[in-house]
Amino acid sequence: MKKASRTNARGYWHYAWDYCRAAESVASGPYKSLMFPALHLCGQSIELVLKGFLLGRGETPKAVEKFGHRLDELVSHARRRKLGREANLSPQDLTAIRVLAVAYSRYPYLLRYFVPGVTRVPTVELALQTTQRLIQGLELYCTGVTGRAQRIGS
């Protein structure tokens, strides 16, 4: 009997939802000044939900893995695969992802490690809104059901 793959759109979406909820908790809890951890969690959520979408579009796990953590490349490829049919991202959302990608996706991974100087990032509020829009917009596509994402932001 063939083993079922543990890498699928539904699994990626659920992990993305978990990271989004964690980002919300960090951003709204008693430690709201923890901007970089909240942004990192948003980046992780965006990465996973876009990978789940691409798997749902028929990409192989190996092809999806090749994107690594590069959010800008993931969102560009997802848009070519008709992401807009499932999740309506505004130009502001796309800019937020691309700006976040610089700090999240590329060495020296500015959201994880201290590097002296200025780091350009979107606001936590904008990053969270973008993340939530992706999670809510892709829930039905990735999981086949709706309702869980309704609890985001509440």
PDB file of C-alpha atoms in Angstrom:
ATOM      1  CA  MET A   1       0.000   0.000   0.000  1.00  0.00           C
ATOM      2  CA  LYS A   2       1.363   3.414  -1.002  1.00  0.00           C
ATOM      3  CA  LYS A   3       1.925   5.861   1.848  1.00  0.00           C
ATOM      4  CA  ALA A   4       0.060   9.144   1.607  1.00  0.00           C
ATOM      5  CA  SER A   5       2.212  12.225   1.200  1.00  0.00           C
ATOM      6  CA  ARG A   6       2.472  14.379   4.290  1.00  0.00           C
ATOM      7  CA  THR A   7       3.245  17.379   2.091  1.00  0.00           C
ATOM      8  CA  ASN A   8       0.017  18.794   0.736  1.00  0.00           C
ATOM      9  CA  ALA A   9      -1.878  22.045   0.379  1.00  0.00           C
ATOM     10  CA  ARG A  10      -4.047  21.366   3.419  1.00  0.00           C
ATOM     11  CA  GLY A  11      -1.095  20.695   5.723  1.00  0.00           C
ATOM     12  CA  TYR A  12       0.744  23.792   4.567  1.00  0.00           C
ATOM     13  CA  TRP A  13      -2.390  25.916   5.036  1.00  0.00           C
ATOM     14  CA  HIS A  14      -2.902  24.660   8.599  1.00  0.00           C
ATOM     15  CA  TYR A  15       0.680  25.449   9.557  1.00  0.00           C
ATOM     16  CA  ALA A  16       0.340  28.881   7.905  1.00  0.00           C
ATOM     17  CA  TRP A  17      -2.815  29.493   9.957  1.00  0.00           C
ATOM     18  CA  ASP A  18      -0.954  28.543  13.152  1.00  0.00           C
ATOM     19  CA  TYR A  19       1.900  30.960  12.384  1.00  0.00           C
ATOM     20  CA  CYS A  20      -0.605  33.708  11.586  1.00  0.00           C
ATOM     21  CA  ARG A  21      -2.323  33.189  14.936  1.00  0.00           C
ATOM     22  CA  ALA A  22       1.067  33.275  16.659  1.00  0.00           C
ATOM     23  CA  ALA A  23       1.912  36.552  14.884  1.00  0.00           C
ATOM     24  CA  GLU A  24      -1.412  38.006  16.048  1.00  0.00           C
ATOM     25  CA  SER A  25      -0.667  36.955  19.626  1.00  0.00           C
ATOM     26  CA  VAL A  26       2.779  38.514  19.592  1.00  0.00           C
ATOM     27  CA  ALA A  27       1.533  41.705  17.927  1.00  0.00           C
ATOM     28  CA  SER A  28      -1.419  42.238  20.258  1.00  0.00           C
ATOM     29  CA  GLY A  29      -0.249  40.761  23.545  1.00  0.00           C
ATOM     30  CA  PRO A  30       1.687  42.310  26.384  1.00  0.00           C
ATOM     31  CA  TYR A  31       4.845  42.217  24.231  1.00  0.00           C
ATOM     32  CA  LYS A  32       3.567  44.235  21.252  1.00  0.00           C
ATOM     33  CA  SER A  33       6.933  45.925  20.949  1.00  0.00           C
ATOM     34  CA  LEU A  34       8.344  42.645  19.602  1.00  0.00           C
ATOM     35  CA  MET A  35       8.091  43.837  16.011  1.00  0.00           C
ATOM     36  CA  PHE A  36      10.708  41.562  14.403  1.00  0.00           C
ATOM     37  CA  PRO A  37       9.332  38.320  15.894  1.00  0.00           C
ATOM     38  CA  ALA A  38       5.821  39.267  14.742  1.00  0.00           C
ATOM     39  CA  LEU A  39       7.111  40.056  11.235  1.00  0.00           C
ATOM     40  CA  HIS A  40       9.081  36.813  11.137  1.00  0.00           C
ATOM     41  CA  LEU A  41       5.936  34.865  12.020  1.00  0.00           C
ATOM     42  CA  CYS A  42       4.026  36.703   9.281  1.00  0.00           C
ATOM     43  CA  GLY A  43       6.774  35.798   6.818  1.00  0.00           C
ATOM     44  CA  GLN A  44       6.638  32.155   7.869  1.00  0.00           C
ATOM     45  CA  SER A  45       2.868  32.117   7.445  1.00  0.00           C
ATOM     46  CA  ILE A  46       3.026  33.766   4.010  1.00  0.00           C
ATOM     47  CA  GLU A  47       5.712  31.323   2.889  1.00  0.00           C
ATOM     48  CA  LEU A  48       3.694  28.291   3.959  1.00  0.00           C
ATOM     49  CA  VAL A  49       0.347  29.418   2.561  1.00  0.00           C
ATOM     50  CA  LEU A  50       1.891  30.278  -0.821  1.00  0.00           C
ATOM     51  CA  LYS A  51       3.634  26.897  -0.916  1.00  0.00           C
ATOM     52  CA  GLY A  52       0.314  25.228  -0.079  1.00  0.00           C
ATOM     53  CA  PHE A  53      -1.352  27.123  -2.918  1.00  0.00           C
ATOM     54  CA  LEU A  54       1.353  26.030  -5.368  1.00  0.00           C
ATOM     55  CA  LEU A  55       1.022  22.402  -4.271  1.00  0.00           C
ATOM     56  CA  GLY A  56      -2.720  22.713  -4.868  1.00  0.00           C
ATOM     57  CA  ARG A  57      -1.968  24.012  -8.352  1.00  0.00           C
ATOM     58  CA  GLY A  58      -0.062  20.816  -9.104  1.00  0.00           C
ATOM     59  CA  GLU A  59       3.507  21.821  -8.322  1.00  0.00           C
ATOM     60  CA  THR A  60       5.587  18.975  -6.929  1.00  0.00           C
ATOM     61  CA  PRO A  61       6.912  19.176  -3.375  1.00  0.00           C
ATOM     62  CA  LYS A  62      10.429  19.213  -4.837  1.00  0.00           C
ATOM     63  CA  ALA A  63       9.597  22.205  -7.076  1.00  0.00           C
ATOM     64  CA  VAL A  64       8.021  24.075  -4.159  1.00  0.00           C
ATOM     65  CA  GLU A  65      11.012  23.309  -1.923  1.00  0.00           C
ATOM     66  CA  LYS A  66      13.342  24.992  -4.428  1.00  0.00           C
ATOM     67  CA  PHE A  67      11.828  28.376  -3.574  1.00  0.00           C
ATOM     68  CA  GLY A  68      13.295  28.119  -0.099  1.00  0.00           C
ATOM     69  CA  HIS A  69      12.210  31.126   1.950  1.00  0.00           C
ATOM     70  CA  ARG A  70      12.135  33.606  -0.953  1.00  0.00           C
ATOM     71  CA  LEU A  71       8.756  35.281  -0.494  1.00  0.00           C
ATOM     72  CA  ASP A  72       9.142  37.586  -3.477  1.00  0.00           C
ATOM     73  CA  GLU A  73       9.757  34.662  -5.846  1.00  0.00           C
ATOM     74  CA  LEU A  74       6.959  32.630  -4.255  1.00  0.00           C
ATOM     75  CA  VAL A  75       4.365  35.385  -4.649  1.00  0.00           C
ATOM     76  CA  SER A  76       5.468  36.122  -8.230  1.00  0.00           C
ATOM     77  CA  HIS A  77       5.199  32.455  -9.181  1.00  0.00           C
ATOM     78  CA  ALA A  78       1.865  32.091  -7.354  1.00  0.00           C
ATOM     79  CA  ARG A  79       0.488  35.080  -9.248  1.00  0.00           C
ATOM     80  CA  ARG A  80       1.518  33.462 -12.539  1.00  0.00           C
ATOM     81  CA  ARG A  81      -0.394  30.382 -11.337  1.00  0.00           C
ATOM     82  CA  LYS A  82      -3.541  32.531 -10.872  1.00  0.00           C
ATOM     83  CA  LEU A  83      -3.315  33.331  -7.155  1.00  0.00           C
ATOM     84  CA  GLY A  84      -5.681  36.261  -7.777  1.00  0.00           C
ATOM     85  CA  ARG A  85      -8.565  33.894  -8.500  1.00  0.00           C
ATOM     86  CA  GLU A  86      -8.433  32.683  -4.907  1.00  0.00           C
ATOM     87  CA  ALA A  87      -6.957  35.529  -2.849  1.00  0.00           C
ATOM     88  CA  ASN A  88      -7.403  39.164  -3.806  1.00  0.00           C
ATOM     89  CA  LEU A  89      -4.183  40.965  -2.881  1.00  0.00           C
ATOM     90  CA  SER A  90      -3.957  44.718  -3.232  1.00  0.00           C
ATOM     91  CA  PRO A  91      -0.886  46.480  -4.641  1.00  0.00           C
ATOM     92  CA  GLN A  92      -0.155  47.468  -1.025  1.00  0.00           C
ATOM     93  CA  ASP A  93      -0.211  43.777   0.004  1.00  0.00           C
ATOM     94  CA  LEU A  94       2.198  42.860  -2.781  1.00  0.00           C
ATOM     95  CA  THR A  95       4.544  45.674  -1.771  1.00  0.00           C
ATOM     96  CA  ALA A  96       4.382  44.527   1.862  1.00  0.00           C
ATOM     97  CA  ILE A  97       5.370  40.983   0.836  1.00  0.00           C
ATOM     98  CA  ARG A  98       8.234  42.221  -1.328  1.00  0.00           C
ATOM     99  CA  VAL A  99       9.567  44.537   1.392  1.00  0.00           C
ATOM    100  CA  LEU A 100       9.200  41.811   4.018  1.00  0.00           C
ATOM    101  CA  ALA A 101      11.020  39.399   1.701  1.00  0.00           C
ATOM    102  CA  VAL A 102      14.234  41.420   1.893  1.00  0.00           C
ATOM    103  CA  ALA A 103      14.468  41.039   5.675  1.00  0.00           C
ATOM    104  CA  TYR A 104      12.888  37.564   5.895  1.00  0.00           C
ATOM    105  CA  SER A 105      14.251  35.714   2.892  1.00  0.00           C
ATOM    106  CA  ARG A 106      17.802  36.771   2.320  1.00  0.00           C
ATOM    107  CA  TYR A 107      21.032  36.424   4.238  1.00  0.00           C
ATOM    108  CA  PRO A 108      21.753  37.840   6.778  1.00  0.00           C
ATOM    109  CA  TYR A 109      18.080  37.157   7.645  1.00  0.00           C
ATOM    110  CA  LEU A 110      17.498  40.490   9.299  1.00  0.00           C
ATOM    111  CA  LEU A 111      14.414  39.383  11.224  1.00  0.00           C
ATOM    112  CA  ARG A 112      16.343  36.590  12.932  1.00  0.00           C
ATOM    113  CA  TYR A 113      19.820  37.977  13.530  1.00  0.00           C
ATOM    114  CA  PHE A 114      21.074  41.335  14.671  1.00  0.00           C
ATOM    115  CA  VAL A 115      22.835  43.287  11.962  1.00  0.00           C
ATOM    116  CA  PRO A 116      23.806  46.904  12.669  1.00  0.00           C
ATOM    117  CA  GLY A 117      22.108  49.505  10.520  1.00  0.00           C
ATOM    118  CA  VAL A 118      18.645  50.246   9.253  1.00  0.00           C
ATOM    119  CA  THR A 119      16.250  47.469   8.275  1.00  0.00           C
ATOM    120  CA  ARG A 120      13.341  48.380   6.013  1.00  0.00           C
ATOM    121  CA  VAL A 121      10.195  46.418   6.878  1.00  0.00           C
ATOM    122  CA  PRO A 122       6.434  46.872   6.510  1.00  0.00           C
ATOM    123  CA  THR A 123       4.454  47.791   9.590  1.00  0.00           C
ATOM    124  CA  VAL A 124       3.312  44.845  11.664  1.00  0.00           C
ATOM    125  CA  GLU A 125      -0.290  45.902  11.051  1.00  0.00           C
ATOM    126  CA  LEU A 126       0.140  45.813   7.266  1.00  0.00           C
ATOM    127  CA  ALA A 127       2.063  42.522   7.352  1.00  0.00           C
ATOM    128  CA  LEU A 128      -0.669  40.962   9.502  1.00  0.00           C
ATOM    129  CA  GLN A 129      -3.455  42.238   7.248  1.00  0.00           C
ATOM    130  CA  THR A 130      -1.683  40.819   4.198  1.00  0.00           C
ATOM    131  CA  THR A 131      -1.093  37.500   5.949  1.00  0.00           C
ATOM    132  CA  GLN A 132      -4.719  37.300   7.080  1.00  0.00           C
ATOM    133  CA  ARG A 133      -5.973  38.111   3.572  1.00  0.00           C
ATOM    134  CA  LEU A 134      -3.903  35.233   2.150  1.00  0.00           C
ATOM    135  CA  ILE A 135      -4.968  32.778   4.867  1.00  0.00           C
ATOM    136  CA  GLN A 136      -8.658  33.641   4.485  1.00  0.00           C
ATOM    137  CA  GLY A 137      -8.539  33.792   0.704  1.00  0.00           C
ATOM    138  CA  LEU A 138      -6.826  30.421   0.313  1.00  0.00           C
ATOM    139  CA  GLU A 139      -8.625  28.454   3.020  1.00  0.00           C
ATOM    140  CA  LEU A 140     -11.251  26.882   0.759  1.00  0.00           C
ATOM    141  CA  TYR A 141      -8.771  26.280  -2.054  1.00  0.00           C
ATOM    142  CA  CYS A 142      -6.156  24.606   0.159  1.00  0.00           C
ATOM    143  CA  THR A 143      -8.381  22.760   2.642  1.00  0.00           C
ATOM    144  CA  GLY A 144     -11.704  22.226   0.876  1.00  0.00           C
ATOM    145  CA  VAL A 145     -13.619  23.810   3.770  1.00  0.00           C
ATOM    146  CA  THR A 146     -14.174  27.255   5.246  1.00  0.00           C
ATOM    147  CA  GLY A 147     -14.724  28.604   8.712  1.00  0.00           C
ATOM    148  CA  ARG A 148     -11.456  28.260  10.567  1.00  0.00           C
ATOM    149  CA  ALA A 149      -9.949  31.402   9.073  1.00  0.00           C
ATOM    150  CA  GLN A 150     -12.988  33.405  10.186  1.00  0.00           C
ATOM    151  CA  ARG A 151     -11.454  33.399  13.668  1.00  0.00           C
ATOM    152  CA  ILE A 152      -8.376  35.300  12.502  1.00  0.00           C
ATOM    153  CA  GLY A 153      -8.155  38.722  14.001  1.00  0.00           C
ATOM    154  CA  SER A 154     -10.915  38.067  16.520  1.00  0.00           C
TER     155      SER A 154
END
